[in-house]
Amino acid sequence: MMNFRTVVAAMSLFLLSTLVKAQYTMHKMISVGYTYQNQSFGEIGGKLLFLKNDDVIYRVGGSAMMGSVDSKFAIMPKLQADVLLNFEKNVDFYHSYYFLAGVEGTNKYIAPKIGVTLFGMLDLTGGYAFPIGDTRLNGKEMKGLNINFTLNVPTVFIHDMFK
């Protein structure tokens, strides 16, 4: 089975190759959320959002998942890459929702995911996690149903709020 570094390198190479084609605008975001992966985890991190137009948006991010696994506190690093799609034209409330497809990976599992996002800020995704080798977190295997609920707040919004 591929190791975590190989997967991260492949995801980075794929994302960077798509971004080289055109000039993209980048926005920084702070993300806070909830992840269910055979256990409940809180999540905090950051994301970068890349867009040329608002039909297709790319996001990459990193975060820390924190929770109690088998009565012991655990922290897992998480990397993720998403593509947000909405090709709807001539609507009053322009691009309020996007379909989301992506992948997230930790040092314990890799999980492809799909879902929806409201304004690119409020995500609801689901997928299935595949363990990396025979890795466990405090003795518990991290495979199976993966559900994420995430709030992504642009740093521009936070900066403007405190002016």
Short mmCIF file of C-alpha atoms in Angstrom, two decimals:
data_model
loop_
_atom_site.label_atom_id
_atom_site.label_comp_id
_atom_site.label_asym_id
_atom_site.label_seq_id
_atom_site.Cartn_x
_atom_site.Cartn_y
_atom_site.Cartn_z
CA MET A 1 0.00 0.00 0.00
CA MET A 2 1.22 3.52 -0.76
CA ASN A 3 2.56 5.43 2.17
CA PHE A 4 1.28 8.82 3.29
CA ARG A 5 4.17 10.82 1.77
CA THR A 6 3.61 9.30 -1.65
CA VAL A 7 -0.08 10.18 -1.55
CA VAL A 8 0.62 13.77 -0.44
CA ALA A 9 3.25 14.16 -3.16
CA ALA A 10 0.85 12.84 -5.82
CA MET A 11 -2.00 15.11 -4.65
CA SER A 12 0.33 18.14 -4.59
CA LEU A 13 1.70 17.39 -8.05
CA PHE A 14 -1.83 16.98 -9.47
CA LEU A 15 -3.08 20.21 -7.91
CA LEU A 16 -0.03 22.25 -8.89
CA SER A 17 -0.20 20.98 -12.48
CA THR A 18 -3.80 22.22 -12.77
CA LEU A 19 -2.91 25.61 -11.29
CA VAL A 20 -0.01 26.25 -13.70
CA LYS A 21 -2.37 26.61 -16.68
CA ALA A 22 -3.82 30.01 -15.77
CA GLN A 23 -3.64 32.90 -13.35
CA TYR A 24 -5.69 32.14 -10.22
CA THR A 25 -6.79 34.33 -7.34
CA MET A 26 -5.97 32.94 -3.89
CA HIS A 27 -7.92 33.48 -0.67
CA LYS A 28 -6.92 32.30 2.82
CA MET A 29 -9.49 30.70 5.11
CA ILE A 30 -9.64 29.44 8.68
CA SER A 31 -11.59 26.21 9.05
CA VAL A 32 -13.34 24.80 12.10
CA GLY A 33 -15.38 21.63 12.00
CA TYR A 34 -16.50 18.21 13.11
CA THR A 35 -15.34 14.89 11.64
CA TYR A 36 -16.75 11.45 12.31
CA GLN A 37 -14.26 8.69 11.52
CA ASN A 38 -15.17 5.72 13.72
CA GLN A 39 -14.90 8.32 16.46
CA SER A 40 -15.84 12.00 16.87
CA PHE A 41 -13.14 14.59 16.24
CA GLY A 42 -13.06 18.37 16.42
CA GLU A 43 -11.02 20.00 13.69
CA ILE A 44 -9.21 23.32 13.32
CA GLY A 45 -6.93 24.43 10.50
CA GLY A 46 -6.50 26.56 7.43
CA LYS A 47 -7.28 26.37 3.72
CA LEU A 48 -6.25 28.14 0.54
CA LEU A 49 -8.95 28.74 -2.06
CA PHE A 50 -7.91 29.17 -5.71
CA LEU A 51 -10.26 30.46 -8.41
CA LYS A 52 -10.09 31.88 -11.91
CA ASN A 53 -13.86 32.20 -12.23
CA ASP A 54 -16.50 31.07 -9.80
CA ASP A 55 -17.65 28.00 -11.78
CA VAL A 56 -14.75 25.80 -10.65
CA ILE A 57 -12.92 26.46 -7.39
CA TYR A 58 -9.94 24.55 -5.97
CA ARG A 59 -9.14 24.29 -2.24
CA VAL A 60 -6.21 22.79 -0.38
CA GLY A 61 -5.85 22.73 3.37
CA GLY A 62 -4.32 21.31 6.46
CA SER A 63 -5.76 20.87 9.91
CA ALA A 64 -5.48 19.08 13.22
CA MET A 65 -8.16 16.57 14.21
CA MET A 66 -8.55 16.27 17.98
CA GLY A 67 -10.64 13.84 19.97
CA SER A 68 -10.82 11.07 22.51
CA VAL A 69 -10.10 7.58 21.17
CA ASP A 70 -10.47 4.68 23.60
CA SER A 71 -10.49 7.15 26.52
CA LYS A 72 -7.19 8.76 25.44
CA PHE A 73 -6.80 12.20 23.87
CA ALA A 74 -5.45 11.99 20.31
CA ILE A 75 -4.41 14.47 17.64
CA MET A 76 -4.10 13.58 13.94
CA PRO A 77 -2.78 15.87 11.20
CA LYS A 78 -5.00 16.07 8.11
CA LEU A 79 -4.34 17.29 4.56
CA GLN A 80 -7.12 17.75 2.04
CA ALA A 81 -7.79 18.85 -1.52
CA ASP A 82 -11.24 19.74 -2.90
CA VAL A 83 -12.80 20.82 -6.19
CA LEU A 84 -16.02 22.87 -5.97
CA LEU A 85 -18.29 22.86 -9.04
CA ASN A 86 -21.30 24.95 -10.04
CA PHE A 87 -22.04 25.59 -13.71
CA GLU A 88 -25.49 27.11 -13.19
CA LYS A 89 -25.95 30.36 -15.16
CA ASN A 90 -28.43 33.26 -14.94
CA VAL A 91 -29.61 32.76 -11.38
CA ASP A 92 -30.65 35.51 -8.96
CA PHE A 93 -28.52 34.39 -6.03
CA TYR A 94 -25.36 33.74 -8.02
CA HIS A 95 -23.58 30.51 -7.11
CA SER A 96 -24.91 30.03 -3.62
CA TYR A 97 -24.12 26.30 -3.54
CA TYR A 98 -21.43 24.09 -5.03
CA PHE A 99 -21.01 20.37 -5.44
CA LEU A 100 -17.80 19.24 -3.80
CA ALA A 101 -15.46 16.36 -4.63
CA GLY A 102 -12.20 15.82 -2.84
CA VAL A 103 -9.87 13.68 -0.84
CA GLU A 104 -8.49 13.93 2.68
CA GLY A 105 -5.60 12.06 4.19
CA THR A 106 -4.07 11.62 7.61
CA ASN A 107 -1.22 9.47 8.81
CA LYS A 108 -3.85 6.75 9.52
CA TYR A 109 -6.25 6.80 6.52
CA ILE A 110 -7.13 8.23 3.09
CA ALA A 111 -10.75 9.16 2.37
CA PRO A 112 -12.27 10.24 -0.96
CA LYS A 113 -15.36 12.35 -0.32
CA ILE A 114 -18.29 14.09 -2.01
CA GLY A 115 -20.78 16.63 -0.73
CA VAL A 116 -22.19 20.13 -0.99
CA THR A 117 -21.02 23.50 0.20
CA LEU A 118 -22.94 26.71 0.74
CA PHE A 119 -21.01 29.72 -0.65
CA GLY A 120 -17.83 27.65 -0.29
CA MET A 121 -17.99 28.40 3.43
CA LEU A 122 -20.23 25.72 5.00
CA ASP A 123 -19.37 22.16 3.91
CA LEU A 124 -21.21 18.89 4.43
CA THR A 125 -19.33 15.92 3.00
CA GLY A 126 -19.27 12.17 3.27
CA GLY A 127 -17.01 9.41 2.09
CA TYR A 128 -15.28 6.21 3.02
CA ALA A 129 -11.87 6.00 4.71
CA PHE A 130 -9.31 3.40 3.71
CA PRO A 131 -6.62 2.68 6.32
CA ILE A 132 -2.95 3.11 5.45
CA GLY A 133 -1.41 -0.28 6.08
CA ASP A 134 -2.19 -1.61 9.54
CA THR A 135 -2.04 1.76 11.33
CA ARG A 136 -4.28 2.35 14.33
CA LEU A 137 -5.03 5.29 16.59
CA ASN A 138 -4.84 4.24 20.26
CA GLY A 139 -5.64 0.70 19.14
CA LYS A 140 -8.67 1.67 17.03
CA GLU A 141 -8.73 1.11 13.27
CA MET A 142 -9.59 4.23 11.27
CA LYS A 143 -11.65 2.90 8.37
CA GLY A 144 -15.24 3.13 7.27
CA LEU A 145 -17.81 5.90 7.02
CA ASN A 146 -16.34 9.41 7.04
CA ILE A 147 -18.60 12.45 7.65
CA ASN A 148 -17.42 16.07 7.80
CA PHE A 149 -19.18 19.30 8.74
CA THR A 150 -16.90 22.31 8.32
CA LEU A 151 -17.16 26.11 8.56
CA ASN A 152 -14.58 27.98 6.44
CA VAL A 153 -14.18 31.65 7.35
CA PRO A 154 -12.16 33.87 4.97
CA THR A 155 -9.43 35.81 6.77
CA VAL A 156 -10.51 38.94 4.87
CA PHE A 157 -13.86 38.73 6.63
CA ILE A 158 -12.16 38.46 10.03
CA HIS A 159 -9.82 41.38 9.21
CA ASP A 160 -12.74 43.59 8.09
CA MET A 161 -14.78 42.67 11.17
CA PHE A 162 -12.13 44.14 13.51
CA LYS A 163 -11.51 47.40 11.60
#
